[in-house]
PDB file of C-alpha atoms in Angstrom:
ATOM      1  CA  MET A  29      25.904   4.781  -9.919  1.00 31.00           C
ATOM      2  CA  PRO A  30      28.237   3.647  -7.104  1.00 33.00           C
ATOM      3  CA  SER A  31      27.288   0.978  -4.576  1.00 35.00           C
ATOM      4  CA  SER A  32      25.982   3.492  -2.060  1.00 41.00           C
ATOM      5  CA  THR A  33      23.791   5.619  -4.276  1.00 45.00           C
ATOM      6  CA  PRO A  34      24.247   9.412  -3.989  1.00 67.00           C
ATOM      7  CA  SER A  35      20.510   9.836  -4.582  1.00 88.00           C
ATOM      8  CA  PRO A  36      17.830   7.496  -3.326  1.00 97.00           C
ATOM      9  CA  LEU A  37      16.001   7.922  -6.633  1.00 98.00           C
ATOM     10  CA  ILE A  38      16.831   6.380  -9.988  1.00 98.00           C
ATOM     11  CA  THR A  39      15.176   7.070 -13.332  1.00 98.00           C
ATOM     12  CA  ALA A  40      13.947   4.390 -15.704  1.00 98.00           C
ATOM     13  CA  THR A  41      16.635   5.353 -18.219  1.00 97.00           C
ATOM     14  CA  GLU A  42      19.387   5.152 -15.594  1.00 97.00           C
ATOM     15  CA  LEU A  43      18.183   1.765 -14.420  1.00 97.00           C
ATOM     16  CA  GLN A  44      18.040   0.382 -17.948  1.00 97.00           C
ATOM     17  CA  GLN A  45      21.535   1.683 -18.634  1.00 96.00           C
ATOM     18  CA  LEU A  46      22.949   0.097 -15.478  1.00 96.00           C
ATOM     19  CA  ARG A  47      21.463  -3.249 -16.408  1.00 93.00           C
ATOM     20  CA  SER A  48      22.769  -3.029 -19.963  1.00 93.00           C
ATOM     21  CA  GLU A  49      26.229  -2.322 -18.544  1.00 95.00           C
ATOM     22  CA  GLY A  50      26.018  -5.464 -16.421  1.00 90.00           C
ATOM     23  CA  ARG A  51      25.629  -3.747 -13.041  1.00 91.00           C
ATOM     24  CA  ARG A  52      24.402  -6.290 -10.512  1.00 92.00           C
ATOM     25  CA  THR A  53      20.850  -5.250  -9.623  1.00 97.00           C
ATOM     26  CA  VAL A  54      17.865  -6.866  -7.992  1.00 98.00           C
ATOM     27  CA  ILE A  55      14.538  -5.194  -8.761  1.00 98.00           C
ATOM     28  CA  ILE A  56      11.631  -5.630  -6.368  1.00 98.00           C
ATOM     29  CA  ASP A  57       7.999  -4.768  -7.035  1.00 98.00           C
ATOM     30  CA  CYS A  58       6.263  -3.586  -3.847  1.00 98.00           C
ATOM     31  CA  SER A  59       2.803  -2.839  -5.274  1.00 98.00           C
ATOM     32  CA  PHE A  60       0.024  -3.147  -2.693  1.00 97.00           C
ATOM     33  CA  ASP A  61      -3.494  -2.036  -1.788  1.00 96.00           C
ATOM     34  CA  LEU A  62      -4.342  -1.419   1.868  1.00 92.00           C
ATOM     35  CA  THR A  63      -7.993  -2.306   1.233  1.00 92.00           C
ATOM     36  CA  ASN A  64      -7.266  -5.421  -0.860  1.00 95.00           C
ATOM     37  CA  PRO A  65      -4.065  -7.206   0.208  1.00 95.00           C
ATOM     38  CA  ALA A  66      -4.191  -9.571  -2.792  1.00 96.00           C
ATOM     39  CA  ALA A  67      -4.259  -6.771  -5.356  1.00 97.00           C
ATOM     40  CA  GLY A  68      -0.541  -5.978  -5.334  1.00 97.00           C
ATOM     41  CA  ARG A  69       0.539  -9.451  -6.375  1.00 97.00           C
ATOM     42  CA  GLU A  70      -2.134  -9.448  -9.079  1.00 97.00           C
ATOM     43  CA  ILE A  71      -0.824  -6.122 -10.417  1.00 96.00           C
ATOM     44  CA  TYR A  72       2.694  -7.558 -10.398  1.00 98.00           C
ATOM     45  CA  GLN A  73       1.692 -10.715 -12.266  1.00 98.00           C
ATOM     46  CA  GLN A  74      -0.163  -8.729 -14.903  1.00 97.00           C
ATOM     47  CA  GLY A  75       3.085  -7.015 -15.839  1.00 98.00           C
ATOM     48  CA  HIS A  76       6.296  -6.126 -14.043  1.00 98.00           C
ATOM     49  CA  LEU A  77       9.796  -4.920 -14.864  1.00 98.00           C
ATOM     50  CA  PRO A  78      11.755  -7.755 -16.486  1.00 97.00           C
ATOM     51  CA  GLY A  79      13.256 -10.009 -13.833  1.00 97.00           C
ATOM     52  CA  ALA A  80      11.603  -8.185 -10.944  1.00 98.00           C
ATOM     53  CA  PHE A  81      10.587 -10.090  -7.823  1.00 98.00           C
ATOM     54  CA  TYR A  82       7.602  -9.326  -5.619  1.00 98.00           C
ATOM     55  CA  LEU A  83       7.549  -8.656  -1.867  1.00 98.00           C
ATOM     56  CA  HIS A  84       4.250  -8.369   0.006  1.00 98.00           C
ATOM     57  CA  LEU A  85       3.779  -5.539   2.495  1.00 98.00           C
ATOM     58  CA  ASP A  86       1.836  -7.575   5.029  1.00 97.00           C
ATOM     59  CA  ASN A  87       3.681 -10.882   4.733  1.00 96.00           C
ATOM     60  CA  GLU A  88       7.307  -9.931   4.047  1.00 98.00           C
ATOM     61  CA  LEU A  89       7.809  -6.229   4.708  1.00 98.00           C
ATOM     62  CA  SER A  90       6.002  -6.280   8.070  1.00 98.00           C
ATOM     63  CA  GLY A  91       6.019  -8.426  11.184  1.00 98.00           C
ATOM     64  CA  PRO A  92       3.231 -10.073  13.199  1.00 97.00           C
ATOM     65  CA  LYS A  93       0.574  -7.817  14.682  1.00 96.00           C
ATOM     66  CA  THR A  94      -0.278  -8.053  18.374  1.00 96.00           C
ATOM     67  CA  GLY A  95      -3.123  -5.549  18.460  1.00 94.00           C
ATOM     68  CA  VAL A  96      -0.990  -2.951  20.194  1.00 96.00           C
ATOM     69  CA  ASN A  97       2.048  -2.648  17.882  1.00 97.00           C
ATOM     70  CA  GLY A  98       0.379  -1.056  14.857  1.00 96.00           C
ATOM     71  CA  ARG A  99      -0.929  -2.294  11.531  1.00 97.00           C
ATOM     72  CA  HIS A 100       2.499  -2.787   9.924  1.00 98.00           C
ATOM     73  CA  PRO A 101       5.090  -3.495  12.624  1.00 98.00           C
ATOM     74  CA  LEU A 102       8.662  -3.900  11.487  1.00 98.00           C
ATOM     75  CA  PRO A 103       9.574  -7.382  10.266  1.00 98.00           C
ATOM     76  CA  ASP A 104      12.142  -9.577  11.956  1.00 98.00           C
ATOM     77  CA  ALA A 105      15.414  -8.268  10.548  1.00 98.00           C
ATOM     78  CA  GLU A 106      17.010 -11.697  10.104  1.00 98.00           C
ATOM     79  CA  LEU A 107      13.937 -13.068   8.330  1.00 98.00           C
ATOM     80  CA  LEU A 108      14.008 -10.086   5.974  1.00 98.00           C
ATOM     81  CA  VAL A 109      17.724 -10.553   5.258  1.00 98.00           C
ATOM     82  CA  ASN A 110      17.144 -14.257   4.585  1.00 98.00           C
ATOM     83  CA  ARG A 111      14.329 -13.442   2.154  1.00 98.00           C
ATOM     84  CA  LEU A 112      16.527 -10.937   0.338  1.00 98.00           C
ATOM     85  CA  ARG A 113      19.333 -13.498   0.135  1.00 98.00           C
ATOM     86  CA  ALA A 114      16.869 -15.901  -1.478  1.00 98.00           C
ATOM     87  CA  LEU A 115      16.306 -13.262  -4.173  1.00 98.00           C
ATOM     88  CA  GLY A 116      20.039 -13.185  -4.887  1.00 98.00           C
ATOM     89  CA  VAL A 117      20.921  -9.996  -3.029  1.00 98.00           C
ATOM     90  CA  ASP A 118      24.641  -9.728  -2.215  1.00 98.00           C
ATOM     91  CA  ASP A 119      26.357  -7.118  -0.082  1.00 97.00           C
ATOM     92  CA  ASP A 120      27.264  -5.151  -3.212  1.00 96.00           C
ATOM     93  CA  THR A 121      23.959  -5.590  -5.062  1.00 97.00           C
ATOM     94  CA  LEU A 122      22.013  -2.486  -5.995  1.00 97.00           C
ATOM     95  CA  VAL A 123      18.429  -3.100  -4.902  1.00 98.00           C
ATOM     96  CA  VAL A 124      15.831  -1.067  -6.795  1.00 98.00           C
ATOM     97  CA  ALA A 125      12.317  -0.870  -5.366  1.00 98.00           C
ATOM     98  CA  TYR A 126       9.264   0.296  -7.259  1.00 98.00           C
ATOM     99  CA  ASP A 127       5.490   0.080  -7.212  1.00 98.00           C
ATOM    100  CA  ALA A 128       2.471   1.304  -9.118  1.00 96.00           C
ATOM    101  CA  HIS A 129       1.478   3.826  -6.453  1.00 95.00           C
ATOM    102  CA  GLY A 130       3.907   6.745  -6.517  1.00 97.00           C
ATOM    103  CA  ALA A 131       6.495   4.965  -4.321  1.00 98.00           C
ATOM    104  CA  MET A 132       3.976   4.684  -1.484  1.00 97.00           C
ATOM    105  CA  TYR A 133       5.165   1.133  -0.745  1.00 98.00           C
ATOM    106  CA  ALA A 134       8.549   1.092  -2.470  1.00 98.00           C
ATOM    107  CA  ALA A 135       9.723   3.668   0.068  1.00 98.00           C
ATOM    108  CA  ARG A 136       9.071   1.116   2.807  1.00 98.00           C
ATOM    109  CA  LEU A 137      11.508  -1.352   1.260  1.00 98.00           C
ATOM    110  CA  TRP A 138      14.037   1.441   0.664  1.00 98.00           C
ATOM    111  CA  TRP A 139      13.931   2.282   4.383  1.00 98.00           C
ATOM    112  CA  LEU A 140      14.025  -1.376   5.459  1.00 98.00           C
ATOM    113  CA  MET A 141      17.118  -2.048   3.344  1.00 98.00           C
ATOM    114  CA  ARG A 142      18.884   0.791   5.130  1.00 98.00           C
ATOM    115  CA  TRP A 143      17.506  -0.466   8.442  1.00 98.00           C
ATOM    116  CA  VAL A 144      19.397  -3.754   7.945  1.00 98.00           C
ATOM    117  CA  GLY A 145      22.501  -1.812   6.903  1.00 98.00           C
ATOM    118  CA  HIS A 146      22.348  -2.064   3.091  1.00 98.00           C
ATOM    119  CA  GLY A 147      23.010   1.347   1.570  1.00 97.00           C
ATOM    120  CA  ALA A 148      22.954   0.303  -2.096  1.00 97.00           C
ATOM    121  CA  VAL A 149      19.241   0.827  -2.582  1.00 98.00           C
ATOM    122  CA  ALA A 150      17.198   3.190  -4.716  1.00 98.00           C
ATOM    123  CA  VAL A 151      13.569   3.783  -5.652  1.00 98.00           C
ATOM    124  CA  LEU A 152      12.477   3.962  -9.281  1.00 98.00           C
ATOM    125  CA  ASP A 153      11.264   7.539  -9.672  1.00 98.00           C
ATOM    126  CA  GLY A 154       7.768   7.431 -11.131  1.00 98.00           C
ATOM    127  CA  GLY A 155       7.513   3.678 -10.647  1.00 98.00           C
ATOM    128  CA  LYS A 156       6.057   1.320 -13.211  1.00 98.00           C
ATOM    129  CA  ALA A 157       4.338   4.168 -15.065  1.00 98.00           C
ATOM    130  CA  ALA A 158       7.677   5.905 -15.680  1.00 98.00           C
ATOM    131  CA  TRP A 159       9.187   2.656 -16.962  1.00 98.00           C
ATOM    132  CA  VAL A 160       6.352   2.225 -19.454  1.00 98.00           C
ATOM    133  CA  ALA A 161       6.472   5.917 -20.424  1.00 97.00           C
ATOM    134  CA  ALA A 162      10.147   5.447 -21.306  1.00 97.00           C
ATOM    135  CA  GLY A 163       9.112   2.803 -23.847  1.00 97.00           C
ATOM    136  CA  LEU A 164      10.550  -0.050 -21.801  1.00 97.00           C
ATOM    137  CA  PRO A 165       8.906  -3.489 -21.637  1.00 97.00           C
ATOM    138  CA  LEU A 166       7.021  -5.320 -18.923  1.00 98.00           C
ATOM    139  CA  GLU A 167       6.727  -9.074 -18.529  1.00 97.00           C
ATOM    140  CA  PRO A 168       3.801 -11.063 -17.089  1.00 98.00           C
ATOM    141  CA  GLY A 169       3.777 -13.853 -14.542  1.00 98.00           C
ATOM    142  CA  ALA A 170       6.176 -14.252 -11.639  1.00 96.00           C
ATOM    143  CA  THR A 171       9.971 -14.297 -11.636  1.00 96.00           C
ATOM    144  CA  PRO A 172      11.215 -17.487  -9.916  1.00 95.00           C
ATOM    145  CA  ASP A 173      13.722 -17.149  -7.095  1.00 95.00           C
ATOM    146  CA  PRO A 174      17.317 -17.700  -8.246  1.00 94.00           C
ATOM    147  CA  GLU A 175      18.739 -21.193  -7.785  1.00 91.00           C
ATOM    148  CA  THR A 176      21.715 -19.665  -5.988  1.00 92.00           C
ATOM    149  CA  GLY A 177      21.059 -17.237  -3.168  1.00 93.00           C
ATOM    150  CA  GLY A 178      22.970 -14.097  -2.326  1.00 97.00           C
ATOM    151  CA  ASN A 179      25.387 -13.374   0.502  1.00 97.00           C
ATOM    152  CA  LEU A 180      23.695 -10.308   1.998  1.00 98.00           C
ATOM    153  CA  THR A 181      24.780  -9.750   5.600  1.00 97.00           C
ATOM    154  CA  ARG A 182      23.079  -7.678   8.235  1.00 97.00           C
ATOM    155  CA  ARG A 183      25.205  -4.678   9.090  1.00 98.00           C
ATOM    156  CA  PRO A 184      24.829  -1.693  11.425  1.00 98.00           C
ATOM    157  CA  SER A 185      21.644   0.199  10.730  1.00 98.00           C
ATOM    158  CA  LEU A 186      21.818   3.329   8.599  1.00 98.00           C
ATOM    159  CA  VAL A 187      18.570   4.773   9.984  1.00 98.00           C
ATOM    160  CA  ARG A 188      17.123   5.820  13.324  1.00 98.00           C
ATOM    161  CA  THR A 189      13.824   5.007  15.024  1.00 98.00           C
ATOM    162  CA  ALA A 190      11.811   6.484  17.876  1.00 98.00           C
ATOM    163  CA  ASP A 191       9.250   4.599  19.944  1.00 98.00           C
ATOM    164  CA  ALA A 192       5.988   5.563  21.607  1.00 98.00           C
ATOM    165  CA  ASN A 193       7.620   6.065  25.010  1.00 97.00           C
ATOM    166  CA  ALA A 194      10.100   8.564  23.572  1.00 97.00           C
ATOM    167  CA  LEU A 195       7.308  10.510  21.891  1.00 98.00           C
ATOM    168  CA  LEU A 196       5.181  10.401  25.029  1.00 97.00           C
ATOM    169  CA  ALA A 197       8.078  11.882  27.021  1.00 96.00           C
ATOM    170  CA  ASN A 198       8.549  14.454  24.253  1.00 97.00           C
ATOM    171  CA  LEU A 199       5.074  15.867  24.928  1.00 97.00           C
ATOM    172  CA  ASP A 200       6.193  17.336  28.257  1.00 91.00           C
ATOM    173  CA  GLN A 201       9.554  18.656  27.078  1.00 89.00           C
ATOM    174  CA  PRO A 202       9.329  18.985  23.287  1.00 93.00           C
ATOM    175  CA  ALA A 203      12.710  18.560  21.660  1.00 97.00           C
ATOM    176  CA  LEU A 204      11.518  16.610  18.638  1.00 98.00           C
ATOM    177  CA  LEU A 205       9.050  17.615  15.959  1.00 98.00           C
ATOM    178  CA  VAL A 206       6.734  14.783  14.948  1.00 98.00           C
ATOM    179  CA  VAL A 207       5.629  14.985  11.298  1.00 98.00           C
ATOM    180  CA  ASP A 208       2.553  13.014  10.217  1.00 98.00           C
ATOM    181  CA  ALA A 209       2.426  11.846   6.582  1.00 98.00           C
ATOM    182  CA  ARG A 210      -1.311  11.121   6.443  1.00 98.00           C
ATOM    183  CA  ALA A 211      -3.851  13.094   4.437  1.00 97.00           C
ATOM    184  CA  PRO A 212      -4.893  16.346   6.135  1.00 98.00           C
ATOM    185  CA  ASP A 213      -8.433  15.149   6.889  1.00 97.00           C
ATOM    186  CA  ARG A 214      -7.184  12.045   8.696  1.00 97.00           C
ATOM    187  CA  PHE A 215      -4.618  14.163  10.537  1.00 98.00           C
ATOM    188  CA  ARG A 216      -7.470  16.373  11.759  1.00 98.00           C
ATOM    189  CA  GLY A 217      -9.396  13.298  12.912  1.00 97.00           C
ATOM    190  CA  GLU A 218     -11.915  13.321  10.063  1.00 97.00           C
ATOM    191  CA  ASN A 219     -12.870  10.467   7.701  1.00 94.00           C
ATOM    192  CA  GLU A 220     -10.795   7.877   9.564  1.00 93.00           C
ATOM    193  CA  THR A 221     -11.413   4.467   7.977  1.00 91.00           C
ATOM    194  CA  LEU A 222      -8.258   2.470   8.771  1.00 92.00           C
ATOM    195  CA  ASP A 223      -7.819   2.990  12.517  1.00 93.00           C
ATOM    196  CA  PRO A 224     -10.375   2.891  15.359  1.00 94.00           C
ATOM    197  CA  VAL A 225      -9.504   6.370  16.640  1.00 96.00           C
ATOM    198  CA  GLY A 226      -9.214   9.554  14.622  1.00 97.00           C
ATOM    199  CA  GLY A 227      -6.749  12.350  15.321  1.00 97.00           C
ATOM    200  CA  HIS A 228      -3.018  12.831  15.697  1.00 98.00           C
ATOM    201  CA  ILE A 229      -0.197  12.914  18.215  1.00 98.00           C
ATOM    202  CA  PRO A 230      -0.389  16.231  20.109  1.00 98.00           C
ATOM    203  CA  GLY A 231       2.063  18.775  18.749  1.00 97.00           C
ATOM    204  CA  ALA A 232       2.598  16.961  15.453  1.00 98.00           C
ATOM    205  CA  ALA A 233       2.877  18.774  12.152  1.00 98.00           C
ATOM    206  CA  ASN A 234       1.339  17.464   8.917  1.00 98.00           C
ATOM    207  CA  ARG A 235       3.146  16.784   5.644  1.00 98.00           C
ATOM    208  CA  PHE A 236       0.974  14.676   3.330  1.00 98.00           C
ATOM    209  CA  PHE A 237       3.267  12.250   1.543  1.00 98.00           C
ATOM    210  CA  LYS A 238       1.574  12.812  -1.822  1.00 98.00           C
ATOM    211  CA  ASP A 239       2.779  16.420  -1.682  1.00 98.00           C
ATOM    212  CA  ASN A 240       6.266  15.044  -2.420  1.00 98.00           C
ATOM    213  CA  LEU A 241       5.222  14.232  -5.981  1.00 98.00           C
ATOM    214  CA  ALA A 242       4.861  16.390  -9.072  1.00 98.00           C
ATOM    215  CA  ALA A 243       1.902  16.067 -11.426  1.00 97.00           C
ATOM    216  CA  ASP A 244       3.687  13.406 -13.479  1.00 96.00           C
ATOM    217  CA  GLY A 245       4.040  11.097 -10.485  1.00 97.00           C
ATOM    218  CA  ARG A 246       7.761  11.695 -10.055  1.00 98.00           C
ATOM    219  CA  PHE A 247       9.321  13.348  -7.028  1.00 98.00           C
ATOM    220  CA  LYS A 248       9.562  17.115  -7.046  1.00 98.00           C
ATOM    221  CA  PRO A 249      13.030  18.670  -7.566  1.00 97.00           C
ATOM    222  CA  ALA A 250      15.336  18.443  -4.567  1.00 97.00           C
ATOM    223  CA  ASP A 251      15.421  22.205  -3.953  1.00 97.00           C
ATOM    224  CA  GLN A 252      11.638  22.388  -3.902  1.00 98.00           C
ATOM    225  CA  LEU A 253      11.334  19.437  -1.541  1.00 98.00           C
ATOM    226  CA  ARG A 254      13.921  20.943   0.772  1.00 98.00           C
ATOM    227  CA  ALA A 255      12.130  24.283   0.935  1.00 98.00           C
ATOM    228  CA  GLU A 256       8.766  22.653   1.583  1.00 98.00           C
ATOM    229  CA  PHE A 257      10.061  20.417   4.362  1.00 98.00           C
ATOM    230  CA  GLU A 258      12.001  23.234   5.993  1.00 98.00           C
ATOM    231  CA  GLU A 259       8.785  25.250   6.116  1.00 98.00           C
ATOM    232  CA  VAL A 260       7.091  22.362   7.929  1.00 98.00           C
ATOM    233  CA  PHE A 261      10.045  22.014  10.307  1.00 98.00           C
ATOM    234  CA  GLY A 262       9.885  25.679  11.327  1.00 97.00           C
ATOM    235  CA  GLY A 263      13.620  25.995  11.921  1.00 96.00           C
ATOM    236  CA  LYS A 264      14.251  22.555  13.431  1.00 97.00           C
ATOM    237  CA  PRO A 265      16.997  20.500  11.778  1.00 98.00           C
ATOM    238  CA  ALA A 266      15.979  17.228  10.191  1.00 98.00           C
ATOM    239  CA  ALA A 267      17.843  15.298  12.887  1.00 98.00           C
ATOM    240  CA  GLN A 268      15.335  16.618  15.442  1.00 98.00           C
ATOM    241  CA  THR A 269      12.298  15.358  13.541  1.00 98.00           C
ATOM    242  CA  VAL A 270      10.402  12.068  13.674  1.00 98.00           C
ATOM    243  CA  MET A 271       8.345  10.877  10.724  1.00 98.00           C
ATOM    244  CA  GLN A 272       5.136   8.916  11.291  1.00 98.00           C
ATOM    245  CA  CYS A 273       1.896   8.102   9.487  1.00 98.00           C
ATOM    246  CA  GLY A 274      -0.878   5.568   9.985  1.00 97.00           C
ATOM    247  CA  SER A 275       1.258   2.446  10.233  1.00 97.00           C
ATOM    248  CA  GLY A 276       4.864   3.403   9.476  1.00 98.00           C
ATOM    249  CA  VAL A 277       4.666   2.932   5.702  1.00 98.00           C
ATOM    250  CA  THR A 278       4.018   6.306   4.056  1.00 98.00           C
ATOM    251  CA  ALA A 279       6.214   7.998   6.666  1.00 98.00           C
ATOM    252  CA  CYS A 280       9.053   6.326   4.751  1.00 98.00           C
ATOM    253  CA  HIS A 281       7.910   8.280   1.680  1.00 98.00           C
ATOM    254  CA  ASN A 282       8.630  11.508   3.549  1.00 98.00           C
ATOM    255  CA  LEU A 283      11.992  10.134   4.658  1.00 98.00           C
ATOM    256  CA  LEU A 284      12.777   9.214   1.050  1.00 98.00           C
ATOM    257  CA  ALA A 285      11.839  12.682  -0.186  1.00 98.00           C
ATOM    258  CA  MET A 286      13.920  14.265   2.569  1.00 98.00           C
ATOM    259  CA  GLU A 287      16.910  12.113   1.663  1.00 98.00           C
ATOM    260  CA  ALA A 288      16.554  13.214  -1.961  1.00 98.00           C
ATOM    261  CA  ALA A 289      16.527  16.815  -0.726  1.00 97.00           C
ATOM    262  CA  GLY A 290      19.631  16.361   1.413  1.00 97.00           C
ATOM    263  CA  LEU A 291      17.714  16.432   4.703  1.00 97.00           C
ATOM    264  CA  THR A 292      19.125  13.448   6.546  1.00 97.00           C
ATOM    265  CA  ASP A 293      19.085  11.699   9.918  1.00 97.00           C
ATOM    266  CA  ALA A 294      15.390  12.055  10.717  1.00 98.00           C
ATOM    267  CA  ALA A 295      13.891   9.164  12.677  1.00 98.00           C
ATOM    268  CA  LEU A 296      10.916   6.922  11.943  1.00 98.00           C
ATOM    269  CA  TYR A 297       8.247   6.043  14.478  1.00 98.00           C
ATOM    270  CA  PRO A 298       7.494   2.543  13.111  1.00 98.00           C
ATOM    271  CA  GLY A 299       4.269   1.928  15.045  1.00 98.00           C
ATOM    272  CA  SER A 300       2.871   5.323  14.062  1.00 98.00           C
ATOM    273  CA  TRP A 301      -0.742   6.329  14.661  1.00 98.00           C
ATOM    274  CA  SER A 302      -2.139   2.777  14.622  1.00 98.00           C
ATOM    275  CA  GLU A 303       0.123   1.881  17.550  1.00 98.00           C
ATOM    276  CA  TRP A 304      -0.243   5.210  19.351  1.00 98.00           C
ATOM    277  CA  CYS A 305      -4.055   5.128  19.379  1.00 97.00           C
ATOM    278  CA  ALA A 306      -4.164   1.479  20.514  1.00 97.00           C
ATOM    279  CA  ASP A 307      -3.408   2.644  24.060  1.00 97.00           C
ATOM    280  CA  PRO A 308      -6.248   4.822  25.410  1.00 96.00           C
ATOM    281  CA  LYS A 309      -3.836   6.362  27.937  1.00 96.00           C
ATOM    282  CA  ARG A 310      -1.969   8.166  25.159  1.00 97.00           C
ATOM    283  CA  PRO A 311      -3.376  11.613  24.406  1.00 97.00           C
ATOM    284  CA  VAL A 312      -5.058  12.416  21.097  1.00 97.00           C
ATOM    285  CA  ALA A 313      -5.358  15.769  19.350  1.00 97.00           C
ATOM    286  CA  THR A 314      -7.864  16.694  16.644  1.00 97.00           C
ATOM    287  CA  GLY A 315      -8.219  19.600  14.272  1.00 95.00           C
ATOM    288  CA  SER A 316      -5.440  21.295  12.328  1.00 87.00           C
TER     289      SER A 316
END
């Protein structure tokens, strides 16, 4: 696999082969639980891919919350780069993200790596379960940071973002299609437990991120993903779509699936619904 991976997904067998061939890789476990922020690290310490490090969604893959910028605002880019350097990431290192949740959180790191300009990043398809199913070992405890850090540099971003003001302006003259990655009931404004207001951005379409996965927990074939997303887009090109969710995390799962399907250049609304609904002046839609 070259330094800028042709697919954003890597299988357990491919990853093991790369490591056996001496390819420089840094593996990062992103396991997390939105309702129990300590659970991800506990899952990691119980057993992780050999040599894998752990990054915490709240503490390292997100920035400080102000009450109006969403539940998982983007981290400070330089702080993130410094943390990755501490894990030994160089400019030519292949970073492989995984979790125990169908790439729900690993996709966030995949997007963030591209956000700071590092294209050599992939997500382990099927996550920890696929690694174990391939007969490969786990190790307990925590992997200590390397004694010598990496030389990762921040480079021009490889991804695009859209903010609340752009989406507010889009309501009057719709040029962009907003696609919400939350479960259909939360999209409709039902059973909302994470945010104080239920509903969605007016005019948004719904593509539940879990629909990107097959029954075995791996991503669906590229052709199938492409057809399903194109149906949601209704003729709009990917470059005229904006992915969002509750807090900007699972929207990255849709972006990852789209990348695997060859649908590129969509934007992310990082603040997502948790930011949008924090301002009562912004309109809210309910229902399907």
